[in-house]
Coordinates of C-alpha atoms in Angstrom, one line a residue:
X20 CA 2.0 64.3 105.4
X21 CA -0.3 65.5 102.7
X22 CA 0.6 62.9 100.3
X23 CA 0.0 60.5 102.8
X24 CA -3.2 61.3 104.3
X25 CA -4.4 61.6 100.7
X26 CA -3.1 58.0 100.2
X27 CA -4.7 56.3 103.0
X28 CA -7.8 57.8 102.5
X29 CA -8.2 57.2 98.8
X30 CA -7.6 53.6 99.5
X31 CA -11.0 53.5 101.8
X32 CA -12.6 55.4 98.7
X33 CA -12.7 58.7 100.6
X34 CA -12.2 61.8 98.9
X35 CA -9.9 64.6 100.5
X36 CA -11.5 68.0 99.9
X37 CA -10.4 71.8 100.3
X38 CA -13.4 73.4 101.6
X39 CA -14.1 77.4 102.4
X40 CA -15.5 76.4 105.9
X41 CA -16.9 73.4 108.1
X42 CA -18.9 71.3 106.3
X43 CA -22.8 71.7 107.8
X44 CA -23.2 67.5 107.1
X45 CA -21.2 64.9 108.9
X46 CA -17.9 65.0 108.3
X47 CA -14.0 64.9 109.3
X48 CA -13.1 68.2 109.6
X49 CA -9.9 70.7 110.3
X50 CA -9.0 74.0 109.7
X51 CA -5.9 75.3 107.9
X52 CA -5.7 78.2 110.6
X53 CA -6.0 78.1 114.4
X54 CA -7.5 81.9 114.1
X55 CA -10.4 80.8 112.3
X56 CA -11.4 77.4 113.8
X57 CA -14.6 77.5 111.3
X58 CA -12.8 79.1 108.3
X59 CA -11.4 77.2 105.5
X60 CA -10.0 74.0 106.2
X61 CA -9.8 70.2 104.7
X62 CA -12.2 68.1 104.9
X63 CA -13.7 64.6 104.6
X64 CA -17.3 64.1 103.8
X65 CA -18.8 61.1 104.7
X66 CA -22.4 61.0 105.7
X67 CA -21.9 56.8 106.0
X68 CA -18.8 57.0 108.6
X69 CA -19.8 57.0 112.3
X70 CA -18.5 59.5 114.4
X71 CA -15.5 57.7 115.9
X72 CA -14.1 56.8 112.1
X73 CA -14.8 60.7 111.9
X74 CA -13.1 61.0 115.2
X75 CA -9.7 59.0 113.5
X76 CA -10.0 60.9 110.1
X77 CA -10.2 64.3 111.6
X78 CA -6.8 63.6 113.8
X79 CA -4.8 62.8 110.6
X80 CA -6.4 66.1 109.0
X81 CA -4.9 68.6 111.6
X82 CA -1.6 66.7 110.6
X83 CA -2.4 67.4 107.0
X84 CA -4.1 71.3 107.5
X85 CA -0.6 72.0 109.6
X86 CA 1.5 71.4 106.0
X87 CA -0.6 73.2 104.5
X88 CA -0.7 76.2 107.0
X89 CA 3.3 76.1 106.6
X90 CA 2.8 76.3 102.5
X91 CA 0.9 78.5 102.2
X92 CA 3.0 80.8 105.1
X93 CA 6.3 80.3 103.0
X94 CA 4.1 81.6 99.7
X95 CA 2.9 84.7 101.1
X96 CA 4.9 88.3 99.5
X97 CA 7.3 89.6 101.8
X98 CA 5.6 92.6 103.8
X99 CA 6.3 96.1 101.6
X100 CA 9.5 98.0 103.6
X101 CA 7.9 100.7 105.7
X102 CA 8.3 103.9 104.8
X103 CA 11.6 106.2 106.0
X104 CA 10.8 107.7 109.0
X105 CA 10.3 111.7 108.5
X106 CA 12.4 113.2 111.0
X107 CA 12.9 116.6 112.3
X108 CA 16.4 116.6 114.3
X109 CA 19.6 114.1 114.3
X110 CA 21.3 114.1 117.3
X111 CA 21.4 118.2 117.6
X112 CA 21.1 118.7 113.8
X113 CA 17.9 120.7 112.8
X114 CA 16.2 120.4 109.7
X115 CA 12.8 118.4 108.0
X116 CA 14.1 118.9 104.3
X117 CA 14.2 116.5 102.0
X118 CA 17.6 117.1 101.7
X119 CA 18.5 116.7 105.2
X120 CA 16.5 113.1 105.1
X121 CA 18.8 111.8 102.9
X122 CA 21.5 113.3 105.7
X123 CA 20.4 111.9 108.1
X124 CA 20.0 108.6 106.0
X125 CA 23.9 108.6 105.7
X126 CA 24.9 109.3 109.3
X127 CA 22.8 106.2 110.1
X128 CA 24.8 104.1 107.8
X129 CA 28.6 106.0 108.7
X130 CA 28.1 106.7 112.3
X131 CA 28.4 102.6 112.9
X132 CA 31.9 102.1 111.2
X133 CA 34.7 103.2 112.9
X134 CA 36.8 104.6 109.3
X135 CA 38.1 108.1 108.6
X136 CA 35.2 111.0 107.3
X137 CA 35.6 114.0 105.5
X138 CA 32.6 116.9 105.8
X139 CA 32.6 119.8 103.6
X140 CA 30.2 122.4 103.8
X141 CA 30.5 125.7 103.8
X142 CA 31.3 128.0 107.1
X143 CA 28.1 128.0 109.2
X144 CA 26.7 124.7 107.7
X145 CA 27.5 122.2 111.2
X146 CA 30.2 120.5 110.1
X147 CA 31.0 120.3 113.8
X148 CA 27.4 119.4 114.8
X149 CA 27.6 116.5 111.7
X150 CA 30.8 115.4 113.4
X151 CA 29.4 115.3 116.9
X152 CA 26.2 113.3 116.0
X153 CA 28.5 111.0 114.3
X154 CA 30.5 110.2 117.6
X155 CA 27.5 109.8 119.3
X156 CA 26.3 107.6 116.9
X157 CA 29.1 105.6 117.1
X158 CA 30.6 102.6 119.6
X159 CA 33.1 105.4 120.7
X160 CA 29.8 107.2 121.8
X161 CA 31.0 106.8 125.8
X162 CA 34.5 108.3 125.2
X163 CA 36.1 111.5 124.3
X164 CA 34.7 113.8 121.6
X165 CA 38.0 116.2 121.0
X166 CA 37.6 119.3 119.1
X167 CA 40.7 121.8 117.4
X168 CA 40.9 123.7 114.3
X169 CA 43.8 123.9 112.7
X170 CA 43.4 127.8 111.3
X171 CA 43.5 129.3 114.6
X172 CA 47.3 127.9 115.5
X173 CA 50.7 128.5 113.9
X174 CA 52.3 125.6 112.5
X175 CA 54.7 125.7 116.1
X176 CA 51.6 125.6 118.5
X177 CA 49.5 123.2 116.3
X178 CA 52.1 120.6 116.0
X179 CA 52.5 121.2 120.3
X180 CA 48.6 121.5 120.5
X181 CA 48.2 117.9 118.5
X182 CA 51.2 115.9 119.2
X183 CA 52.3 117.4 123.0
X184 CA 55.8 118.4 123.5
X185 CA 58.7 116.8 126.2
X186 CA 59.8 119.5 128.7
X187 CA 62.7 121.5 127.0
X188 CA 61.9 120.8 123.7
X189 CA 61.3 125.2 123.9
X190 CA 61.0 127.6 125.3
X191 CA 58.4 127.7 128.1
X192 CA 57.6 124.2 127.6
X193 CA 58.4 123.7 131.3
X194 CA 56.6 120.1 131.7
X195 CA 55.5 117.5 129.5
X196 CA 52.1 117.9 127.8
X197 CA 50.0 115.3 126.5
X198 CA 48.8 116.5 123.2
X199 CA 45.1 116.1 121.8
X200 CA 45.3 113.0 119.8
X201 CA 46.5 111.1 123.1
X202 CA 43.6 113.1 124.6
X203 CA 41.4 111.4 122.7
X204 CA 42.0 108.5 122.3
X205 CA 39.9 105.6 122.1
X206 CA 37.7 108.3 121.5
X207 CA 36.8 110.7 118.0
X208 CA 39.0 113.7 116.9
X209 CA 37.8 116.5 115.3
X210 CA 40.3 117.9 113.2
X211 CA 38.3 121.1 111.7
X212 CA 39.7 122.9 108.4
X213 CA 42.2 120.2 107.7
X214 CA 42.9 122.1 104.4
X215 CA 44.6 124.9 106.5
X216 CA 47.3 122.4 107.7
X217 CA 50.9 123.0 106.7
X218 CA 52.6 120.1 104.9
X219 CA 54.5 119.3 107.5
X220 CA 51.6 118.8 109.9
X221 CA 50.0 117.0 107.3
X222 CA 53.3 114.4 107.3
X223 CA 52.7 113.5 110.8
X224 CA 49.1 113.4 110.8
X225 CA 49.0 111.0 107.6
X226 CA 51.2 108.4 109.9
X227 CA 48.8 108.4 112.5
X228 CA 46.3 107.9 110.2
X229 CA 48.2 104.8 108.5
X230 CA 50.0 103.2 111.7
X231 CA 48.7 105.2 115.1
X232 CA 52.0 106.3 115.7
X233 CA 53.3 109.7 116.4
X234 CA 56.1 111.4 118.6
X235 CA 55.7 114.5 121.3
X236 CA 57.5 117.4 119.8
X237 CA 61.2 117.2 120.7
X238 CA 60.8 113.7 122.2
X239 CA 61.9 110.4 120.4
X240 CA 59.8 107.9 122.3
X241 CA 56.8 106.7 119.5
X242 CA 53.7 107.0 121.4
X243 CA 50.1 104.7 119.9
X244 CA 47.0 105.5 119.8
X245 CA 43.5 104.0 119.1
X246 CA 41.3 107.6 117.7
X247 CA 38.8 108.0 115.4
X248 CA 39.4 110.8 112.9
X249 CA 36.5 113.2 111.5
X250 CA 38.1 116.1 109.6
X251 CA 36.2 119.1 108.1
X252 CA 36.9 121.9 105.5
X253 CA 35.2 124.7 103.3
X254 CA 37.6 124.4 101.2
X255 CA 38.0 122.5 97.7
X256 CA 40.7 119.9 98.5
X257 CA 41.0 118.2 95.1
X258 CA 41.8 121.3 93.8
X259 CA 44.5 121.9 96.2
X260 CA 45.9 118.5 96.1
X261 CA 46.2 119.0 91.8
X262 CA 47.9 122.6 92.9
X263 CA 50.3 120.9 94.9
X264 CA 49.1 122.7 98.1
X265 CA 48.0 119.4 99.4
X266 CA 49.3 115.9 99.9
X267 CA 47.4 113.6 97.5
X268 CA 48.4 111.0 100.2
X269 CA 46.3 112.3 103.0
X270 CA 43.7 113.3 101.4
X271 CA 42.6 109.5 100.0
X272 CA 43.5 108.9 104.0
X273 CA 40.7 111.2 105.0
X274 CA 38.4 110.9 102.1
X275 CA 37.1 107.1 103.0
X276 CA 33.8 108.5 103.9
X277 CA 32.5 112.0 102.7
X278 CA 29.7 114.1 103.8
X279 CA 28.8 117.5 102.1
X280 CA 26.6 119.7 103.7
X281 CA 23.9 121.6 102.0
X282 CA 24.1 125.4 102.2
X283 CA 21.2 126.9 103.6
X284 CA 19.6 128.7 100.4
X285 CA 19.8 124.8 99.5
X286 CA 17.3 123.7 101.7
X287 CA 14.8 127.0 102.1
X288 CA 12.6 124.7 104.1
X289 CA 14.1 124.3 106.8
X290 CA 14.2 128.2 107.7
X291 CA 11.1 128.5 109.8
X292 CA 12.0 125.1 111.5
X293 CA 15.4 126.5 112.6
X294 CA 13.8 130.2 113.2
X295 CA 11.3 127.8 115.4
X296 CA 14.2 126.3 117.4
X297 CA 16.4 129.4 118.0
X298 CA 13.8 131.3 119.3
X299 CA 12.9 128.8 121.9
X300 CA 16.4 128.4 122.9
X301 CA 16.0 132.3 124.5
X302 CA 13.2 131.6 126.6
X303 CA 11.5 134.5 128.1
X304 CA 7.9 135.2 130.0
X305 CA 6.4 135.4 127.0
X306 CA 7.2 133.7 123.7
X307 CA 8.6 135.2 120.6
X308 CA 7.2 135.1 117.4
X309 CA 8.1 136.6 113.9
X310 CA 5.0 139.1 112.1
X311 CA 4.8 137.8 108.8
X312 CA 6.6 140.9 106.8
X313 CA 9.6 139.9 108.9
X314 CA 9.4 136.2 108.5
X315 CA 9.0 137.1 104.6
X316 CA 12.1 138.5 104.8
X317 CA 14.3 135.7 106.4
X318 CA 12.7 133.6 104.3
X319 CA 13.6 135.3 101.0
X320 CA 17.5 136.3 102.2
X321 CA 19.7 133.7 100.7
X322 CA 22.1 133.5 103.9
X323 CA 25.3 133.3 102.9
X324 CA 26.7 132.9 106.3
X325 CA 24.5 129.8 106.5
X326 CA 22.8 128.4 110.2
X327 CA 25.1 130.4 112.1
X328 CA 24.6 133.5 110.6
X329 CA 20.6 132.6 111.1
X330 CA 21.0 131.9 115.0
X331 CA 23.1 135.1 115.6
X332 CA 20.4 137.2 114.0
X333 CA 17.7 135.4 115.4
X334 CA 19.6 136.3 119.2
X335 CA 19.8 139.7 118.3
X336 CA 15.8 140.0 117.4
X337 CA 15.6 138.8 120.5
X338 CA 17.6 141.7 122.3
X339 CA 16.6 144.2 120.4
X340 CA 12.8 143.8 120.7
X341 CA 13.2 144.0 124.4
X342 CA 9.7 142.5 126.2
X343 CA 7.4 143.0 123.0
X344 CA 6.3 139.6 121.5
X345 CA 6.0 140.4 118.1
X346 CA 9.3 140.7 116.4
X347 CA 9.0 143.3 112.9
X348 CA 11.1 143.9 109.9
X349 CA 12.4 146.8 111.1
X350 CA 14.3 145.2 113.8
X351 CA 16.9 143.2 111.5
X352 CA 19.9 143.7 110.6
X353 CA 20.2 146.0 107.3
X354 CA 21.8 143.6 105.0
X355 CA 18.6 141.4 105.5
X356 CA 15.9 144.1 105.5
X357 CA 17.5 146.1 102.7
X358 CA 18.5 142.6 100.6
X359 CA 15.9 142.2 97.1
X360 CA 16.5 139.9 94.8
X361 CA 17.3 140.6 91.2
X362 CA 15.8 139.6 88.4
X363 CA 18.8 139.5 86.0
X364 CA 21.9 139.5 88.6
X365 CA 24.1 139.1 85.6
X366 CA 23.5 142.4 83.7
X367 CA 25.3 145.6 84.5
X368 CA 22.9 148.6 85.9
X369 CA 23.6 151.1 83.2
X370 CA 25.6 149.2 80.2
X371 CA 25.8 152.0 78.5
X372 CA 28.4 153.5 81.3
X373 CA 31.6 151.5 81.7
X374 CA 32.2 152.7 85.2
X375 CA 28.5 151.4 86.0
X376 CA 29.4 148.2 84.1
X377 CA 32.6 147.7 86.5
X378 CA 31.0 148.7 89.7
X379 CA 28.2 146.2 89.0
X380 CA 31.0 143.3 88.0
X381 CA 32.7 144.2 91.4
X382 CA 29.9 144.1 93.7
X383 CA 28.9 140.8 92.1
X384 CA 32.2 139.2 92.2
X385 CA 32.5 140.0 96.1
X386 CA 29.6 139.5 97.0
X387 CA 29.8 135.5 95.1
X388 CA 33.6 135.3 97.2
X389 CA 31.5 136.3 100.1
X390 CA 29.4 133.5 100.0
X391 CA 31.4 131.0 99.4
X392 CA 33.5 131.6 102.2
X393 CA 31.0 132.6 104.2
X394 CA 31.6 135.6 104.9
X395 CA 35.1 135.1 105.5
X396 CA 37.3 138.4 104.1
X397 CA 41.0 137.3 104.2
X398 CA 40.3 133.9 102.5
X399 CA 37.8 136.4 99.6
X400 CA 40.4 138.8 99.6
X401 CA 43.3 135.7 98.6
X402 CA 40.2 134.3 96.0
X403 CA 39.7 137.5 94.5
X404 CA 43.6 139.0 94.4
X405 CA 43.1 141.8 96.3
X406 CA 44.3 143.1 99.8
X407 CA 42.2 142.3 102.8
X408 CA 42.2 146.2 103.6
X409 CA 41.2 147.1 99.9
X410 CA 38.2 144.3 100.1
X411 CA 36.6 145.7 103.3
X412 CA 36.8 149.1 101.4
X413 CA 34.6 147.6 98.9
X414 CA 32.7 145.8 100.9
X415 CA 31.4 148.6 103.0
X416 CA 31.0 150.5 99.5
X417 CA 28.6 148.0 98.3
X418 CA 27.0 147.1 101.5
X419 CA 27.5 143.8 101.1
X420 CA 27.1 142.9 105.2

């Protein structure tokens, strides 16, 4: 339309012009923008045109301004990608850190999908909480969030608790019982410390996995389902699959998606945010707050038993200082209020004494197995060789809890 205009006007000896705003003499005028009626715009000067050959001109210019509205429009940047939002909280999750950003970041992107995810963390890190916001954040958000953890059956009641079992099938099974994955389906499954299951279990869970198919224990008809599958460990499952303690199978099966929590020393930050929430969530007539020699403290202890280990002290500050407000150091527990930090954790107090030497190698090796299973003695005791009985010998030796 440009072209055009430009052509017809050139052959009346009229020259097209891109002007900064409406002419003050007489002229054919129109502006490239509808905002700015006087702003920049094309224009026709021509003192020795009357006004209704102005008039005719002028229409053929909005034509012409309206092209050049639209090049202009396509030329312009893209507008700069607004920054992440800074949030404090996913779907019950609690935490500001950067490191729970990028988190949350990731549940946004596997919440959607409907594949298998693995979370690892260590004990106390929300690994069920992680799960949960991922159902929610999910299509299967309306149906059934299931929940079982495979360390607290035997392999005979876990197979009965996930599959069901058909009346008979033993003793005291006196009527048919659905088991959780028919429970949930359609829904999300939970299956917490997966790395617990026997090989067995993990036989039959790997088919539902592949083909949705399973039987009730001592029953032959195959029974479908439709479940999403979230399963969660502490525990290092590479290792156990190249140990053979682990089918290599399964774990590619459950490993589409992986999420790995940050301990809490890992994101200090977030303390007084979570101190903050679980204080709140004991409400009383007046609130609670920390004095600053006791906040120092929490904030300084590296928490090996991770958020949970933070809420239960938090709930028994709470007891403990009764109706006062102010809640002191004296009041926590003594593995926090005793707990200083060393300044070379590797060295031996007296290396000049072997029995010194070996104490000191002790307390550190337990108190490391500690951590890492947060705070969980019969899996330390199987890490560090020992019996369970002999490591909570040495544990209340060293005062490690």
């Amino acid at each position: 339309m440009l072209r055009h205009v430009r052509g017809v006007l050139r052959r009346r000896d009229l020259e097209l012009t891109l002007v900064a705003h409406r002419p003050a003499e007489p002229a054919a005028f129109a502006a490239i923008s509808a905002d700015d009626p006087s702003g920049a715009g094309l224009a026709v000067i021509a003192p020795q045109l009357s006004p209704p050959e102005l008039g005719l001109i002028e229409l053929m210019l909005r034509e012409a301004a309206l092209d050049v509205a639209t090049a202009l429009r396509d030329r312009r940047p893209p507008p700069e990608p607004a920054a992440p939002e800074h949030r404090t909280g996913y779907h019950g999750i609690v935490g500001a850190s950067p490191t729970m950003q990028d988190l949350y970041r990731l549940l946004d992107r596997i919440a959607p999908s409907d594949a298998t995810v693995l979370v690892q963390g260590e004990n106390g890190t929300g690994k069920e909480l992680v799960a949960r916001a991922i159902h929610v954040g999910s299509e299967r958000a309306g149906k059934k969030f299931v929940v079982t953890n495979c360390s607290a059956f035997n392999d005979n009641l876990l197979d009965s608790e996930l599959f069901g079992h058909k009346r008979g099938a033993f003793t005291g099974a006196v009527v048919d019982k659905p088991g959780l994955f028919e429970v949930a389906d359609t829904g999300t499954f939970f299956l917490d410390e997966i790395g617990d299951m026997s090989p067995t279990l993990q036989v039959k869970v790997l088919r539902v996995l592949q083909e949705g198919t399973f039987n009730r224990v001592g029953d032959t008809e195959t029974r479908k389902v439709d479940v999403r599958i979230i399963a969660a460990t502490n525990r290092d499952l590479a290792g156990m699959v190249a140990a053979g303690r682990f089918r290599e199978d399964l774990y590619y099966r459950v490993h589409v998606l992986s999420v790995m929590l940050p301990a809490l020393r890992d994101r200090r930050d977030d303390v007084p945010v979570l101190i903050e929430h679980f204080l709140a969530r004991h409400p009383r007539q007046r609130p609670k707050r920390l004095t600053a020699e006791c906040a120092a403290r929490m904030y300084a202890y590296p928490w090996p038993g991770n958020v949970r280990e933070l809420e239960n002290e938090i709930e028994r500050l709470v007891v403990l200082s009764g109706d006062s407000p102010a809640i002191g150091p004296e009041l926590l527990s003594p593995r926090i209020r005793q707990w200083e930090p060393s300044d070379e954790p590797d060295r031996p107090a007296d290396p000049g004494s072997l029995p010194a030497a070996v104490e000191a190698l002790e307390r550190r090796m337990i108190g490391a197995a500690m951590r890492r299973h947060g705070g969980n003695k019969t899996r330390a005791a199987e890490e560090l060789k020992v019996s369970r009985r002999n490591l909570i010998r040495l544990v209340q030796k060293y005062e490690l809890e």
